[in-house]
Amino acid sequence: MIQQLHSAKSMLRLLKYLAGVLLLIGGNVFSQGAPGQSGGLSVLSGKEAPFSTMYGAFERMYFAEGAATDTTRGEFYFLGEDQIYVRIHYPLNQILAIDGNETTVYYPDARRAFRLISENPAAMPIIPGLISAIRYENGMSDIGFELTNQAVNGDTIVTTWHHPEAREVGSYELGEVEDRLAYSLFENAESSIFTRTDFKDYTDIQHISFPTIIRSLLQTSQGLSREHIKLDKLDINLSVPQEIVGFEVPSSIRVERRRW
Amino acid sequence: MRNSWLFKRMAAPITLFMAVMLVVMPMQTTFAQDTATACADAERQAESDVSAGTWFAFGCFLGILVYLIGLQPENPPAANLLGKPPEYVAAYTDCYRAKTKDIKSKNALTGCLVGAGVQVLLYAIIIAAADDGDEF
């Protein structure tokens, strides 16, 4: 009986790790149908941020096979754990605010608004990619991965990571140049999923180096997609205007409630 | 003569109707395209976010508990709504929810049935082995 319980526990633990790893590689950060883009470790949330607030302007371009290029421009305020405010200027005026399990999407010009409720907090745009880039070892050991190989290739230190409980799922490779993450790469065991994210043009803000260009490539059975994010005017630990911290849709607008 | 009078009376509203349709038709086409694209995008994202294998395994090992526990590991891809029009948002959330539910329930059910089948088979083997043991 004890042996059965033990094996059941081991199985559950393995399942948990498998689910975790699948979430890790299957999660979404910023893009359409693009697991692992915008900086790899999408499981990272605002909790791991070494800053209380952040501001930035961004341009994001998304290319998918057989689809037109999608360009979005705007600015964002990261307001702490599970909270972000994003204002889009192009191609339309839109405000997207995530506060825990609630996502509000507001169109000032069209005078329409949605409140999307989910069981788990919605995946934040931009922030997970930035956090994974500035974390030591990309946060790999914090989520249970082990370093299995280390090599030097020119000016790049290349490390390979596996999960001890789910080695067959695949491996992560990280490339670091001068203590800054240059790229992260994931390939699953069957080579059916391949994703690479490059972090470039770092800028120092309050002693933290942030990449200002994040380029991701994802190859799955569904095709190839690319995402380019260009960040500008980054600032951290700034005081955020009250109308953004306590953002509310104007009372004259009817908010359509939906569940994810 | 009578036809000519009728034609004159009808010409203005018909022209107006056609003019309005010229404006409205492309908008309707755009709306339909937005909805179709949103649904295709949402379904593709759902397939990426929800692992069929994991849900099969959940169903296989946890059976009906999967539904009782209400496991929902994915974080909805709100970022995919950035820069998209309201019609896209409405269609995307509906299709994403429907697709994730579909993937989870189908695979958990299949896993549940396979798990139950394996258990029945194991019990049958154990019982058969016990019967063989009794014969000696």
PDB file of C-alpha atoms in Angstrom, chain B:
ATOM      1  CA  MET B   1     -46.330  55.733 -68.942  1.00  0.00           C
ATOM      2  CA  ARG B   2     -47.313  54.261 -65.614  1.00  0.00           C
ATOM      3  CA  ASN B   3     -44.008  52.319 -65.534  1.00  0.00           C
ATOM      4  CA  SER B   4     -42.019  55.456 -66.154  1.00  0.00           C
ATOM      5  CA  TRP B   5     -43.745  57.161 -63.179  1.00  0.00           C
ATOM      6  CA  LEU B   6     -43.008  54.183 -60.960  1.00  0.00           C
ATOM      7  CA  PHE B   7     -39.404  54.128 -62.093  1.00  0.00           C
ATOM      8  CA  LYS B   8     -38.975  57.827 -61.273  1.00  0.00           C
ATOM      9  CA  ARG B   9     -40.532  57.294 -57.824  1.00  0.00           C
ATOM     10  CA  MET B  10     -38.303  54.286 -57.089  1.00  0.00           C
ATOM     11  CA  ALA B  11     -35.064  55.578 -58.606  1.00  0.00           C
ATOM     12  CA  ALA B  12     -34.095  57.792 -55.675  1.00  0.00           C
ATOM     13  CA  PRO B  13     -34.562  55.184 -52.886  1.00  0.00           C
ATOM     14  CA  ILE B  14     -32.859  52.473 -54.973  1.00  0.00           C
ATOM     15  CA  THR B  15     -29.914  54.749 -55.683  1.00  0.00           C
ATOM     16  CA  LEU B  16     -29.708  55.654 -52.002  1.00  0.00           C
ATOM     17  CA  PHE B  17     -29.890  51.977 -51.019  1.00  0.00           C
ATOM     18  CA  MET B  18     -27.135  51.066 -53.483  1.00  0.00           C
ATOM     19  CA  ALA B  19     -24.957  53.945 -52.272  1.00  0.00           C
ATOM     20  CA  VAL B  20     -25.388  52.834 -48.654  1.00  0.00           C
ATOM     21  CA  MET B  21     -24.633  49.220 -49.586  1.00  0.00           C
ATOM     22  CA  LEU B  22     -21.444  50.315 -51.322  1.00  0.00           C
ATOM     23  CA  VAL B  23     -20.275  51.752 -47.996  1.00  0.00           C
ATOM     24  CA  VAL B  24     -21.681  49.038 -45.740  1.00  0.00           C
ATOM     25  CA  MET B  25     -20.611  45.959 -47.739  1.00  0.00           C
ATOM     26  CA  PRO B  26     -16.863  46.452 -47.362  1.00  0.00           C
ATOM     27  CA  MET B  27     -17.366  47.121 -43.640  1.00  0.00           C
ATOM     28  CA  GLN B  28     -19.330  43.890 -43.303  1.00  0.00           C
ATOM     29  CA  THR B  29     -16.619  42.030 -45.204  1.00  0.00           C
ATOM     30  CA  THR B  30     -13.961  43.526 -42.926  1.00  0.00           C
ATOM     31  CA  PHE B  31     -15.980  42.573 -39.871  1.00  0.00           C
ATOM     32  CA  ALA B  32     -16.358  38.994 -41.145  1.00  0.00           C
ATOM     33  CA  GLN B  33     -12.638  38.835 -41.901  1.00  0.00           C
ATOM     34  CA  ASP B  34     -11.814  40.151 -38.408  1.00  0.00           C
ATOM     35  CA  THR B  35     -14.020  37.518 -36.820  1.00  0.00           C
ATOM     36  CA  ALA B  36     -12.669  34.682 -38.952  1.00  0.00           C
ATOM     37  CA  THR B  37      -9.066  35.754 -38.387  1.00  0.00           C
ATOM     38  CA  ALA B  38      -9.660  36.176 -34.648  1.00  0.00           C
ATOM     39  CA  CYS B  39     -11.147  32.709 -34.402  1.00  0.00           C
ATOM     40  CA  ALA B  40      -8.320  31.113 -36.375  1.00  0.00           C
ATOM     41  CA  ASP B  41      -5.727  32.977 -34.251  1.00  0.00           C
ATOM     42  CA  ALA B  42      -7.487  32.028 -31.005  1.00  0.00           C
ATOM     43  CA  GLU B  43      -7.712  28.353 -31.968  1.00  0.00           C
ATOM     44  CA  ARG B  44      -4.052  28.279 -32.961  1.00  0.00           C
ATOM     45  CA  GLN B  45      -3.115  29.917 -29.651  1.00  0.00           C
ATOM     46  CA  ALA B  46      -5.312  27.517 -27.687  1.00  0.00           C
ATOM     47  CA  GLU B  47      -3.558  24.582 -29.357  1.00  0.00           C
ATOM     48  CA  SER B  48      -0.225  26.080 -28.290  1.00  0.00           C
ATOM     49  CA  ASP B  49      -1.322  26.879 -24.735  1.00  0.00           C
ATOM     50  CA  VAL B  50      -3.188  23.705 -23.878  1.00  0.00           C
ATOM     51  CA  SER B  51      -1.203  20.523 -24.151  1.00  0.00           C
ATOM     52  CA  ALA B  52      -3.369  17.649 -25.384  1.00  0.00           C
ATOM     53  CA  GLY B  53      -0.824  15.160 -23.990  1.00  0.00           C
ATOM     54  CA  THR B  54      -0.930  16.690 -20.518  1.00  0.00           C
ATOM     55  CA  TRP B  55      -4.713  16.578 -20.438  1.00  0.00           C
ATOM     56  CA  PHE B  56      -4.690  13.004 -21.687  1.00  0.00           C
ATOM     57  CA  ALA B  57      -2.292  12.156 -18.833  1.00  0.00           C
ATOM     58  CA  PHE B  58      -4.435  14.052 -16.326  1.00  0.00           C
ATOM     59  CA  GLY B  59      -7.487  12.137 -17.522  1.00  0.00           C
ATOM     60  CA  CYS B  60      -5.587   8.846 -17.470  1.00  0.00           C
ATOM     61  CA  PHE B  61      -4.220   9.182 -13.944  1.00  0.00           C
ATOM     62  CA  LEU B  62      -6.757  11.392 -12.230  1.00  0.00           C
ATOM     63  CA  GLY B  63      -9.892  10.325 -14.150  1.00  0.00           C
ATOM     64  CA  ILE B  64     -13.016  12.213 -13.198  1.00  0.00           C
ATOM     65  CA  LEU B  65     -11.012  14.180 -10.601  1.00  0.00           C
ATOM     66  CA  VAL B  66      -9.748  16.375 -13.436  1.00  0.00           C
ATOM     67  CA  TYR B  67     -13.214  17.886 -13.755  1.00  0.00           C
ATOM     68  CA  LEU B  68     -13.754  18.079  -9.997  1.00  0.00           C
ATOM     69  CA  ILE B  69     -10.448  19.835  -9.362  1.00  0.00           C
ATOM     70  CA  GLY B  70     -11.056  22.134 -12.323  1.00  0.00           C
ATOM     71  CA  LEU B  71      -7.398  22.356 -13.321  1.00  0.00           C
ATOM     72  CA  GLN B  72      -6.730  25.347 -15.504  1.00  0.00           C
ATOM     73  CA  PRO B  73      -3.012  25.860 -15.876  1.00  0.00           C
ATOM     74  CA  GLU B  74      -2.867  28.305 -18.763  1.00  0.00           C
ATOM     75  CA  ASN B  75      -2.606  32.073 -18.524  1.00  0.00           C
ATOM     76  CA  PRO B  76      -4.891  33.656 -21.122  1.00  0.00           C
ATOM     77  CA  PRO B  77      -2.990  35.443 -23.897  1.00  0.00           C
ATOM     78  CA  ALA B  78      -4.353  38.958 -23.314  1.00  0.00           C
ATOM     79  CA  ALA B  79      -1.345  40.409 -25.094  1.00  0.00           C
ATOM     80  CA  ASN B  80      -2.665  39.006 -28.378  1.00  0.00           C
ATOM     81  CA  LEU B  81      -5.489  41.532 -28.174  1.00  0.00           C
ATOM     82  CA  LEU B  82      -3.160  44.512 -28.365  1.00  0.00           C
ATOM     83  CA  GLY B  83      -3.898  46.689 -31.375  1.00  0.00           C
ATOM     84  CA  LYS B  84      -6.930  44.626 -32.379  1.00  0.00           C
ATOM     85  CA  PRO B  85     -10.423  46.034 -32.981  1.00  0.00           C
ATOM     86  CA  PRO B  86     -13.375  45.279 -30.647  1.00  0.00           C
ATOM     87  CA  GLU B  87     -14.897  42.693 -33.012  1.00  0.00           C
ATOM     88  CA  TYR B  88     -11.624  40.795 -32.975  1.00  0.00           C
ATOM     89  CA  VAL B  89     -11.500  40.848 -29.146  1.00  0.00           C
ATOM     90  CA  ALA B  90     -15.064  39.535 -28.869  1.00  0.00           C
ATOM     91  CA  ALA B  91     -14.507  36.701 -31.337  1.00  0.00           C
ATOM     92  CA  TYR B  92     -11.034  35.851 -30.015  1.00  0.00           C
ATOM     93  CA  THR B  93     -12.129  35.380 -26.390  1.00  0.00           C
ATOM     94  CA  ASP B  94     -15.140  33.265 -27.399  1.00  0.00           C
ATOM     95  CA  CYS B  95     -13.144  31.035 -29.729  1.00  0.00           C
ATOM     96  CA  TYR B  96     -10.204  30.693 -27.307  1.00  0.00           C
ATOM     97  CA  ARG B  97     -12.494  29.599 -24.495  1.00  0.00           C
ATOM     98  CA  ALA B  98     -14.359  27.152 -26.728  1.00  0.00           C
ATOM     99  CA  LYS B  99     -11.184  25.637 -28.143  1.00  0.00           C
ATOM    100  CA  THR B 100      -9.352  25.235 -24.801  1.00  0.00           C
ATOM    101  CA  LYS B 101     -12.456  23.610 -23.319  1.00  0.00           C
ATOM    102  CA  ASP B 102     -12.715  21.311 -26.310  1.00  0.00           C
ATOM    103  CA  ILE B 103      -9.042  20.224 -26.150  1.00  0.00           C
ATOM    104  CA  LYS B 104      -9.179  19.643 -22.401  1.00  0.00           C
ATOM    105  CA  SER B 105     -12.442  17.738 -22.286  1.00  0.00           C
ATOM    106  CA  LYS B 106     -11.742  15.542 -25.333  1.00  0.00           C
ATOM    107  CA  ASN B 107      -8.255  14.565 -24.189  1.00  0.00           C
ATOM    108  CA  ALA B 108      -9.126  14.177 -20.510  1.00  0.00           C
ATOM    109  CA  LEU B 109     -12.080  11.963 -21.459  1.00  0.00           C
ATOM    110  CA  THR B 110      -9.931   9.858 -23.794  1.00  0.00           C
ATOM    111  CA  GLY B 111      -7.292   9.589 -21.051  1.00  0.00           C
ATOM    112  CA  CYS B 112      -9.985   8.683 -18.521  1.00  0.00           C
ATOM    113  CA  LEU B 113     -11.338   5.900 -20.758  1.00  0.00           C
ATOM    114  CA  VAL B 114      -7.884   4.547 -21.585  1.00  0.00           C
ATOM    115  CA  GLY B 115      -6.934   4.651 -17.874  1.00  0.00           C
ATOM    116  CA  ALA B 116     -10.143   2.824 -16.934  1.00  0.00           C
ATOM    117  CA  GLY B 117      -9.553   0.243 -19.690  1.00  0.00           C
ATOM    118  CA  VAL B 118      -6.001  -0.405 -18.483  1.00  0.00           C
ATOM    119  CA  GLN B 119      -7.258  -0.787 -14.906  1.00  0.00           C
ATOM    120  CA  VAL B 120      -9.944  -3.294 -15.987  1.00  0.00           C
ATOM    121  CA  LEU B 121      -7.316  -5.224 -17.925  1.00  0.00           C
ATOM    122  CA  LEU B 122      -4.952  -5.251 -14.921  1.00  0.00           C
ATOM    123  CA  TYR B 123      -7.714  -6.448 -12.580  1.00  0.00           C
ATOM    124  CA  ALA B 124      -8.641  -9.165 -15.108  1.00  0.00           C
ATOM    125  CA  ILE B 125      -5.008 -10.314 -15.226  1.00  0.00           C
ATOM    126  CA  ILE B 126      -4.748 -10.277 -11.410  1.00  0.00           C
ATOM    127  CA  ILE B 127      -8.032 -12.210 -11.028  1.00  0.00           C
ATOM    128  CA  ALA B 128      -6.975 -14.701 -13.713  1.00  0.00           C
ATOM    129  CA  ALA B 129      -3.602 -15.126 -12.005  1.00  0.00           C
ATOM    130  CA  ALA B 130      -5.319 -15.637  -8.630  1.00  0.00           C
ATOM    131  CA  ASP B 131      -7.684 -18.251 -10.179  1.00  0.00           C
ATOM    132  CA  ASP B 132      -4.708 -20.088 -11.682  1.00  0.00           C
ATOM    133  CA  GLY B 133      -3.062 -20.031  -8.264  1.00  0.00           C
ATOM    134  CA  ASP B 134      -6.186 -21.538  -6.617  1.00  0.00           C
ATOM    135  CA  GLU B 135      -6.131 -24.485  -9.047  1.00  0.00           C
ATOM    136  CA  PHE B 136      -2.795 -25.683  -7.654  1.00  0.00           C
TER     137      PHE B 136
END
